PDB file of C-alpha atoms in Angstrom:
ATOM      1  CA  PRO A  68     -39.395  -2.454  55.645  1.00 64.00           C
ATOM      2  CA  PRO A  69     -35.845  -3.023  56.989  1.00 55.00           C
ATOM      3  CA  GLN A  70     -34.353  -3.642  53.469  1.00 50.00           C
ATOM      4  CA  GLN A  71     -35.755  -0.278  52.243  1.00 56.00           C
ATOM      5  CA  TYR A  72     -34.357   1.447  55.317  1.00 55.00           C
ATOM      6  CA  GLN A  73     -30.902  -0.058  54.737  1.00 54.00           C
ATOM      7  CA  ARG A  74     -30.929   0.964  51.059  1.00 53.00           C
ATOM      8  CA  ASN A  75     -31.950   4.543  51.947  1.00 55.00           C
ATOM      9  CA  LEU A  76     -29.182   4.691  54.617  1.00 53.00           C
ATOM     10  CA  HIS A  77     -26.625   3.499  52.019  1.00 53.00           C
ATOM     11  CA  PHE A  78     -27.612   6.243  49.572  1.00 52.00           C
ATOM     12  CA  CYS A  79     -27.497   8.865  52.382  1.00 50.00           C
ATOM     13  CA  VAL A  80     -23.904   7.769  53.179  1.00 48.00           C
ATOM     14  CA  LEU A  81     -22.982   7.954  49.477  1.00 48.00           C
ATOM     15  CA  ALA A  82     -24.445  11.455  49.148  1.00 47.00           C
ATOM     16  CA  HIS A  83     -22.758  12.561  52.406  1.00 49.00           C
ATOM     17  CA  HIS A  84     -19.300  11.521  51.164  1.00 49.00           C
ATOM     18  CA  ASN A  85     -19.946  12.979  47.667  1.00 50.00           C
ATOM     19  CA  ILE A  86     -18.833   9.702  46.089  1.00 46.00           C
ATOM     20  CA  ALA A  87     -18.161   9.149  42.394  1.00 53.00           C
ATOM     21  CA  THR A  88     -17.218   5.904  40.681  1.00 54.00           C
ATOM     22  CA  MET A  89     -13.940   5.569  38.750  1.00 60.00           C
ATOM     23  CA  GLY A  90     -13.556   6.851  35.211  1.00 75.00           C
ATOM     24  CA  ARG A  91     -12.789   4.523  32.301  1.00 84.00           C
ATOM     25  CA  ARG A  92      -9.704   2.422  32.552  1.00 90.00           C
ATOM     26  CA  PRO A  93      -6.857   2.985  30.095  1.00 93.00           C
ATOM     27  CA  PHE A  94      -7.008   0.427  27.258  1.00 93.00           C
ATOM     28  CA  ARG A  95      -3.643  -1.056  28.266  1.00 93.00           C
ATOM     29  CA  CYS A  96      -5.788  -3.075  30.732  1.00 94.00           C
ATOM     30  CA  TYR A  97      -7.553  -4.775  27.781  1.00 95.00           C
ATOM     31  CA  ARG A  98      -4.871  -4.754  25.097  1.00 95.00           C
ATOM     32  CA  TYR A  99      -4.029  -8.458  25.102  1.00 96.00           C
ATOM     33  CA  GLN A 100      -6.310 -11.484  24.444  1.00 95.00           C
ATOM     34  CA  LYS A 101      -6.253 -13.115  27.806  1.00 94.00           C
ATOM     35  CA  ASN A 102      -9.751 -14.590  27.983  1.00 91.00           C
ATOM     36  CA  LYS A 103     -12.086 -16.451  25.715  1.00 95.00           C
ATOM     37  CA  PRO A 104     -14.244 -14.539  23.253  1.00 96.00           C
ATOM     38  CA  TYR A 105     -17.090 -13.007  25.197  1.00 96.00           C
ATOM     39  CA  ILE A 106     -19.845 -11.761  22.929  1.00 96.00           C
ATOM     40  CA  LYS A 107     -23.199 -10.025  23.345  1.00 96.00           C
ATOM     41  CA  SER A 108     -25.944 -12.583  23.893  1.00 96.00           C
ATOM     42  CA  ARG A 109     -29.179 -13.137  25.781  1.00 95.00           C
ATOM     43  CA  TYR A 110     -27.012 -14.002  28.826  1.00 94.00           C
ATOM     44  CA  CYS A 111     -24.644 -10.969  28.423  1.00 94.00           C
ATOM     45  CA  ARG A 112     -27.022  -8.046  28.304  1.00 92.00           C
ATOM     46  CA  GLY A 113     -26.630  -4.314  28.726  1.00 94.00           C
ATOM     47  CA  VAL A 114     -23.641  -4.040  26.386  1.00 96.00           C
ATOM     48  CA  PRO A 115     -22.897  -0.498  25.227  1.00 95.00           C
ATOM     49  CA  GLU A 116     -23.170   0.115  21.484  1.00 96.00           C
ATOM     50  CA  SER A 117     -20.007  -0.063  19.368  1.00 96.00           C
ATOM     51  CA  LYS A 118     -18.545   3.367  18.619  1.00 96.00           C
ATOM     52  CA  ILE A 119     -17.871   2.397  14.971  1.00 96.00           C
ATOM     53  CA  ARG A 120     -21.105   2.023  13.021  1.00 96.00           C
ATOM     54  CA  ILE A 121     -19.903   2.822   9.456  1.00 96.00           C
ATOM     55  CA  TYR A 122     -17.428   0.382   7.918  1.00 96.00           C
ATOM     56  CA  ASP A 123     -17.394   1.624   4.305  1.00 96.00           C
ATOM     57  CA  VAL A 124     -16.556   5.290   3.665  1.00 95.00           C
ATOM     58  CA  GLY A 125     -15.927   7.375   0.518  1.00 94.00           C
ATOM     59  CA  ALA A 126     -16.902   6.376  -3.028  1.00 93.00           C
ATOM     60  CA  LYS A 127     -18.121   2.919  -2.020  1.00 91.00           C
ATOM     61  CA  LYS A 128     -20.226   2.539  -5.183  1.00 94.00           C
ATOM     62  CA  ALA A 129     -17.327   3.426  -7.508  1.00 94.00           C
ATOM     63  CA  PRO A 130     -16.929   0.807 -10.315  1.00 95.00           C
ATOM     64  CA  VAL A 131     -14.267  -1.812  -9.807  1.00 94.00           C
ATOM     65  CA  ASP A 132     -12.307  -0.573 -12.860  1.00 94.00           C
ATOM     66  CA  LEU A 133     -12.005   2.987 -11.514  1.00 95.00           C
ATOM     67  CA  PHE A 134      -9.843   2.212  -8.442  1.00 95.00           C
ATOM     68  CA  PRO A 135      -7.021  -0.263  -9.275  1.00 95.00           C
ATOM     69  CA  PHE A 136      -4.693   0.616  -6.428  1.00 96.00           C
ATOM     70  CA  VAL A 137      -5.263  -0.786  -2.937  1.00 96.00           C
ATOM     71  CA  ALA A 138      -3.289  -0.590   0.332  1.00 97.00           C
ATOM     72  CA  HIS A 139      -3.895  -2.523   3.526  1.00 97.00           C
ATOM     73  CA  LEU A 140      -3.196  -1.804   7.188  1.00 97.00           C
ATOM     74  CA  VAL A 141      -1.999  -5.142   8.542  1.00 97.00           C
ATOM     75  CA  CYS A 142      -1.784  -5.948  12.254  1.00 97.00           C
ATOM     76  CA  ASP A 143       1.548  -7.297  13.532  1.00 96.00           C
ATOM     77  CA  GLU A 144       0.356  -8.335  16.984  1.00 96.00           C
ATOM     78  CA  LYS A 145      -2.180 -10.638  18.585  1.00 97.00           C
ATOM     79  CA  GLN A 146      -4.262  -8.179  20.534  1.00 96.00           C
ATOM     80  CA  GLN A 147      -7.608  -6.469  21.059  1.00 97.00           C
ATOM     81  CA  ILE A 148      -8.545  -3.166  19.411  1.00 97.00           C
ATOM     82  CA  SER A 149     -11.407  -1.126  20.891  1.00 96.00           C
ATOM     83  CA  SER A 150     -14.317   0.149  18.810  1.00 97.00           C
ATOM     84  CA  GLU A 151     -13.290   3.688  19.865  1.00 96.00           C
ATOM     85  CA  ALA A 152      -9.816   3.190  18.264  1.00 97.00           C
ATOM     86  CA  LEU A 153     -11.323   1.783  15.064  1.00 97.00           C
ATOM     87  CA  GLU A 154     -13.656   4.776  14.763  1.00 97.00           C
ATOM     88  CA  ALA A 155     -10.815   7.240  15.485  1.00 97.00           C
ATOM     89  CA  CYS A 156      -8.670   5.553  12.779  1.00 97.00           C
ATOM     90  CA  ARG A 157     -11.505   5.681  10.232  1.00 97.00           C
ATOM     91  CA  ILE A 158     -12.084   9.397  10.912  1.00 97.00           C
ATOM     92  CA  ALA A 159      -8.371  10.255  10.666  1.00 97.00           C
ATOM     93  CA  ILE A 160      -7.937   8.449   7.314  1.00 97.00           C
ATOM     94  CA  ASN A 161     -11.191   9.838   5.930  1.00 97.00           C
ATOM     95  CA  LYS A 162     -10.234  13.401   6.849  1.00 97.00           C
ATOM     96  CA  HIS A 163      -6.798  13.244   5.249  1.00 97.00           C
ATOM     97  CA  LEU A 164      -8.078  11.664   2.019  1.00 96.00           C
ATOM     98  CA  THR A 165     -10.975  14.140   1.749  1.00 96.00           C
ATOM     99  CA  ASN A 166      -8.524  17.024   1.925  1.00 96.00           C
ATOM    100  CA  THR A 167      -6.005  15.514  -0.531  1.00 96.00           C
ATOM    101  CA  VAL A 168      -7.759  13.404  -3.184  1.00 94.00           C
ATOM    102  CA  GLY A 169     -11.394  14.569  -2.695  1.00 93.00           C
ATOM    103  CA  LYS A 170     -14.347  12.639  -1.318  1.00 91.00           C
ATOM    104  CA  ASP A 171     -14.960  10.773  -4.578  1.00 94.00           C
ATOM    105  CA  GLY A 172     -11.393   9.611  -5.087  1.00 95.00           C
ATOM    106  CA  TYR A 173     -11.120   6.748  -2.561  1.00 96.00           C
ATOM    107  CA  HIS A 174     -12.975   3.938  -0.775  1.00 96.00           C
ATOM    108  CA  ILE A 175     -12.119   2.933   2.802  1.00 96.00           C
ATOM    109  CA  ARG A 176     -13.302  -0.432   4.137  1.00 96.00           C
ATOM    110  CA  VAL A 177     -12.752  -1.367   7.821  1.00 97.00           C
ATOM    111  CA  ARG A 178     -12.197  -5.170   7.804  1.00 96.00           C
ATOM    112  CA  VAL A 179     -12.479  -6.030  11.530  1.00 97.00           C
ATOM    113  CA  HIS A 180     -15.615  -5.847  13.639  1.00 97.00           C
ATOM    114  CA  PRO A 181     -15.705  -5.391  17.461  1.00 97.00           C
ATOM    115  CA  PHE A 182     -17.749  -8.257  18.893  1.00 97.00           C
ATOM    116  CA  HIS A 183     -15.748  -9.001  22.074  1.00 97.00           C
ATOM    117  CA  VAL A 184     -17.308  -7.466  25.216  1.00 97.00           C
ATOM    118  CA  ILE A 185     -14.867  -5.988  27.745  1.00 96.00           C
ATOM    119  CA  ARG A 186     -15.806  -5.764  31.421  1.00 94.00           C
ATOM    120  CA  ALA A 187     -14.773  -3.685  34.447  1.00 93.00           C
ATOM    121  CA  ASN A 188     -15.421  -4.288  38.107  1.00 90.00           C
ATOM    122  CA  LYS A 189     -16.621  -0.804  39.065  1.00 86.00           C
ATOM    123  CA  MET A 190     -15.022   0.379  42.295  1.00 81.00           C
ATOM    124  CA  LEU A 191     -15.829   3.465  44.435  1.00 75.00           C
ATOM    125  CA  SER A 192     -12.927   5.878  44.621  1.00 73.00           C
ATOM    126  CA  CYS A 193     -13.320   8.470  47.284  1.00 72.00           C
ATOM    127  CA  ALA A 194     -12.991   9.211  50.987  1.00 70.00           C
ATOM    128  CA  GLY A 195     -14.614   6.468  53.039  1.00 71.00           C
ATOM    129  CA  ALA A 196     -15.076   4.163  50.055  1.00 71.00           C
ATOM    130  CA  ASP A 197     -13.176   1.378  51.843  1.00 73.00           C
ATOM    131  CA  ARG A 198     -16.106   0.985  54.248  1.00 75.00           C
ATOM    132  CA  LEU A 199     -18.621   0.725  51.358  1.00 74.00           C
ATOM    133  CA  SER A 200     -16.796  -1.196  48.649  1.00 77.00           C
ATOM    134  CA  SER A 201     -16.762  -4.972  48.624  1.00 81.00           C
ATOM    135  CA  GLY A 202     -13.206  -5.326  47.282  1.00 84.00           C
ATOM    136  CA  MET A 203     -12.762  -8.484  45.291  1.00 88.00           C
ATOM    137  CA  ARG A 204     -16.010 -10.091  46.440  1.00 89.00           C
ATOM    138  CA  HIS A 205     -18.433 -10.660  43.517  1.00 90.00           C
ATOM    139  CA  SER A 206     -15.812  -9.085  41.281  1.00 90.00           C
ATOM    140  CA  TYR A 207     -17.246 -10.227  37.897  1.00 92.00           C
ATOM    141  CA  GLY A 208     -17.465  -6.916  36.051  1.00 92.00           C
ATOM    142  CA  LYS A 209     -20.176  -5.124  34.074  1.00 94.00           C
ATOM    143  CA  PRO A 210     -19.786  -4.595  30.315  1.00 95.00           C
ATOM    144  CA  ILE A 211     -18.163  -1.227  29.495  1.00 94.00           C
ATOM    145  CA  GLY A 212     -17.496  -1.537  25.764  1.00 95.00           C
ATOM    146  CA  VAL A 213     -16.589  -3.744  22.842  1.00 97.00           C
ATOM    147  CA  ALA A 214     -13.330  -4.620  21.086  1.00 97.00           C
ATOM    148  CA  ALA A 215     -12.137  -6.560  18.029  1.00 97.00           C
ATOM    149  CA  ARG A 216      -9.854  -9.544  18.576  1.00 97.00           C
ATOM    150  CA  VAL A 217      -7.135  -9.432  15.900  1.00 97.00           C
ATOM    151  CA  ASP A 218      -4.306 -11.736  14.940  1.00 97.00           C
ATOM    152  CA  ILE A 219      -0.855 -11.341  13.447  1.00 97.00           C
ATOM    153  CA  GLY A 220      -1.137 -10.735   9.708  1.00 96.00           C
ATOM    154  CA  GLN A 221      -4.796  -9.823   9.827  1.00 97.00           C
ATOM    155  CA  VAL A 222      -5.921  -6.925   7.625  1.00 97.00           C
ATOM    156  CA  LEU A 223      -7.459  -4.175   9.751  1.00 97.00           C
ATOM    157  CA  LEU A 224      -8.616  -1.926   6.968  1.00 96.00           C
ATOM    158  CA  SER A 225      -8.141  -1.491   3.200  1.00 97.00           C
ATOM    159  CA  VAL A 226      -8.216   1.651   1.047  1.00 96.00           C
ATOM    160  CA  ARG A 227      -8.647   1.595  -2.750  1.00 96.00           C
ATOM    161  CA  GLY A 228      -8.133   4.486  -5.123  1.00 96.00           C
ATOM    162  CA  LYS A 229      -6.428   5.569  -8.345  1.00 96.00           C
ATOM    163  CA  ASP A 230      -2.741   4.904  -8.970  1.00 95.00           C
ATOM    164  CA  ALA A 231      -2.049   8.667  -8.827  1.00 95.00           C
ATOM    165  CA  SER A 232      -3.454   8.770  -5.259  1.00 95.00           C
ATOM    166  CA  GLU A 233      -0.976   6.197  -3.976  1.00 95.00           C
ATOM    167  CA  PRO A 234       1.238   8.523  -1.827  1.00 96.00           C
ATOM    168  CA  HIS A 235      -1.854  10.198  -0.261  1.00 97.00           C
ATOM    169  CA  ILE A 236      -3.431   6.829   0.602  1.00 96.00           C
ATOM    170  CA  VAL A 237      -0.241   5.542   2.200  1.00 97.00           C
ATOM    171  CA  GLU A 238       0.128   8.751   4.216  1.00 97.00           C
ATOM    172  CA  ALA A 239      -3.513   8.577   5.354  1.00 96.00           C
ATOM    173  CA  ILE A 240      -3.081   4.989   6.569  1.00 97.00           C
ATOM    174  CA  ARG A 241       0.147   6.017   8.339  1.00 97.00           C
ATOM    175  CA  ARG A 242      -1.829   8.727  10.219  1.00 96.00           C
ATOM    176  CA  GLY A 243      -4.506   6.210  11.092  1.00 96.00           C
ATOM    177  CA  LYS A 244      -1.870   3.824  12.564  1.00 96.00           C
ATOM    178  CA  PHE A 245      -1.326   6.234  15.490  1.00 96.00           C
ATOM    179  CA  LYS A 246      -4.763   5.433  16.830  1.00 96.00           C
ATOM    180  CA  PHE A 247      -3.837   1.793  17.540  1.00 96.00           C
ATOM    181  CA  ALA A 248      -1.598   0.248  20.184  1.00 95.00           C
ATOM    182  CA  GLY A 249       1.148  -2.072  19.044  1.00 94.00           C
ATOM    183  CA  ARG A 250       2.728  -2.405  15.623  1.00 96.00           C
ATOM    184  CA  GLN A 251       1.066  -2.407  12.236  1.00 96.00           C
ATOM    185  CA  LYS A 252       2.406  -2.533   8.670  1.00 97.00           C
ATOM    186  CA  ILE A 253       1.165  -0.762   5.543  1.00 97.00           C
ATOM    187  CA  LEU A 254       1.120  -3.087   2.547  1.00 96.00           C
ATOM    188  CA  LYS A 255       0.636  -2.069  -1.054  1.00 96.00           C
ATOM    189  CA  SER A 256      -1.292  -4.900  -2.689  1.00 95.00           C
ATOM    190  CA  LEU A 257      -0.519  -6.535  -6.053  1.00 95.00           C
ATOM    191  CA  LYS A 258      -4.215  -7.213  -6.558  1.00 95.00           C
ATOM    192  CA  TRP A 259      -6.662  -5.060  -8.487  1.00 95.00           C
ATOM    193  CA  GLY A 260      -8.846  -3.092  -6.059  1.00 93.00           C
ATOM    194  CA  PHE A 261     -10.787  -5.244  -3.628  1.00 94.00           C
ATOM    195  CA  THR A 262     -10.780  -8.240  -5.953  1.00 94.00           C
ATOM    196  CA  LYS A 263      -8.702 -11.422  -5.449  1.00 94.00           C
ATOM    197  CA  TYR A 264      -7.029 -11.234  -8.898  1.00 95.00           C
ATOM    198  CA  PRO A 265      -3.462  -9.898  -9.575  1.00 95.00           C
ATOM    199  CA  ARG A 266      -3.408  -6.905 -11.907  1.00 93.00           C
ATOM    200  CA  GLU A 267      -2.161  -8.676 -15.074  1.00 94.00           C
ATOM    201  CA  ASP A 268      -4.600 -11.536 -14.613  1.00 94.00           C
ATOM    202  CA  TYR A 269      -7.436  -9.095 -14.003  1.00 94.00           C
ATOM    203  CA  VAL A 270      -6.763  -7.124 -17.192  1.00 94.00           C
ATOM    204  CA  ASN A 271      -6.522 -10.343 -19.295  1.00 92.00           C
ATOM    205  CA  MET A 272      -9.658 -11.878 -17.776  1.00 90.00           C
ATOM    206  CA  ARG A 273     -11.625  -8.661 -18.324  1.00 89.00           C
ATOM    207  CA  LYS A 274     -10.504  -8.565 -21.981  1.00 88.00           C
ATOM    208  CA  ASN A 275     -11.492 -12.174 -22.720  1.00 83.00           C
ATOM    209  CA  GLY A 276     -14.816 -11.861 -20.854  1.00 82.00           C
ATOM    210  CA  GLU A 277     -14.181 -14.230 -17.967  1.00 86.00           C
ATOM    211  CA  LEU A 278     -14.770 -11.352 -15.515  1.00 89.00           C
ATOM    212  CA  SER A 279     -17.365  -8.591 -15.745  1.00 87.00           C
ATOM    213  CA  ALA A 280     -17.772  -5.536 -13.514  1.00 89.00           C
ATOM    214  CA  ASP A 281     -20.552  -5.863 -10.997  1.00 89.00           C
ATOM    215  CA  GLY A 282     -20.562  -2.678  -8.943  1.00 89.00           C
ATOM    216  CA  ASN A 283     -17.433  -2.448  -6.788  1.00 89.00           C
ATOM    217  CA  ILE A 284     -16.671  -6.154  -7.245  1.00 89.00           C
ATOM    218  CA  VAL A 285     -16.361  -8.505 -10.270  1.00 91.00           C
ATOM    219  CA  LYS A 286     -18.559 -11.380 -11.435  1.00 89.00           C
ATOM    220  CA  VAL A 287     -16.881 -14.554 -12.672  1.00 88.00           C
ATOM    221  CA  HIS A 288     -18.309 -16.247 -15.775  1.00 83.00           C
ATOM    222  CA  ASN A 289     -17.518 -19.914 -15.275  1.00 78.00           C
ATOM    223  CA  ARG A 290     -18.217 -22.585 -17.839  1.00 78.00           C
ATOM    224  CA  HIS A 291     -21.370 -23.956 -16.196  1.00 82.00           C
ATOM    225  CA  GLY A 292     -25.002 -23.700 -17.234  1.00 79.00           C
ATOM    226  CA  LEU A 293     -26.814 -23.232 -20.519  1.00 86.00           C
ATOM    227  CA  LEU A 294     -24.886 -21.953 -23.554  1.00 80.00           C
ATOM    228  CA  GLU A 295     -27.466 -19.233 -24.335  1.00 80.00           C
ATOM    229  CA  GLN A 296     -26.829 -17.825 -20.838  1.00 76.00           C
ATOM    230  CA  SER A 297     -23.014 -18.023 -21.073  1.00 77.00           C
ATOM    231  CA  ALA A 298     -21.355 -14.619 -21.509  1.00 74.00           C
ATOM    232  CA  LEU A 299     -18.213 -16.323 -22.823  1.00 77.00           C
ATOM    233  CA  TYR A 300     -20.161 -18.276 -25.480  1.00 78.00           C
ATOM    234  CA  LEU A 301     -22.123 -15.214 -26.571  1.00 76.00           C
ATOM    235  CA  ALA A 302     -18.893 -13.209 -26.843  1.00 73.00           C
ATOM    236  CA  GLY A 303     -17.491 -15.924 -29.152  1.00 70.00           C
ATOM    237  CA  GLN A 304     -14.836 -17.126 -26.727  1.00 61.00           C
ATOM    238  CA  GLU A 305     -15.911 -20.766 -26.860  1.00 56.00           C
TER     239      GLU A 305
END
């Protein structure tokens, strides 16, 4: 059929000119949030897998009382961060902390997830490509990767550990910063580990039984429910 003949002719021309498509674009093309969120769906198919698949690294099952110190990497710009950059940052921090405090002395948690699909209009770059390429006709691109949309003041990742490990944790996060575009800040938290309670409040609430350790988080004993099931009542607090 004529369509088949045209297609074969097109491939013969491509082979004759030894044509290759362009490589990946530098991420400066996708750094800023210009468009609406564009996520993987039944309409947006064929999206490549995210490069970061592990979000918790290190001693993630360590009890909440073991790691009181926590530091955050906080974004200072409204931008997009690729899944490749998140994975590179996680690896850099993990490597430094493994060599300094040991693999059981810290817990890294990546706090942003790449859901935004980035596209590229693939162009032919070679001799004679101008006769084959369609330019800006039908220029809606194909998915080439995913990125996380982050805001000013958003926590990108958190690392908890012992108080003695503080300089190593801060240095590890500083090394991880180099994997991202833009500006980030390293903040030492006043909270206890990954909980929402300041250190003094946490110690007092643990002593009087309002909080109890539940893995790497804490469980709050509120004053609801039956007395025989209340930890505070059984401990003689009320």
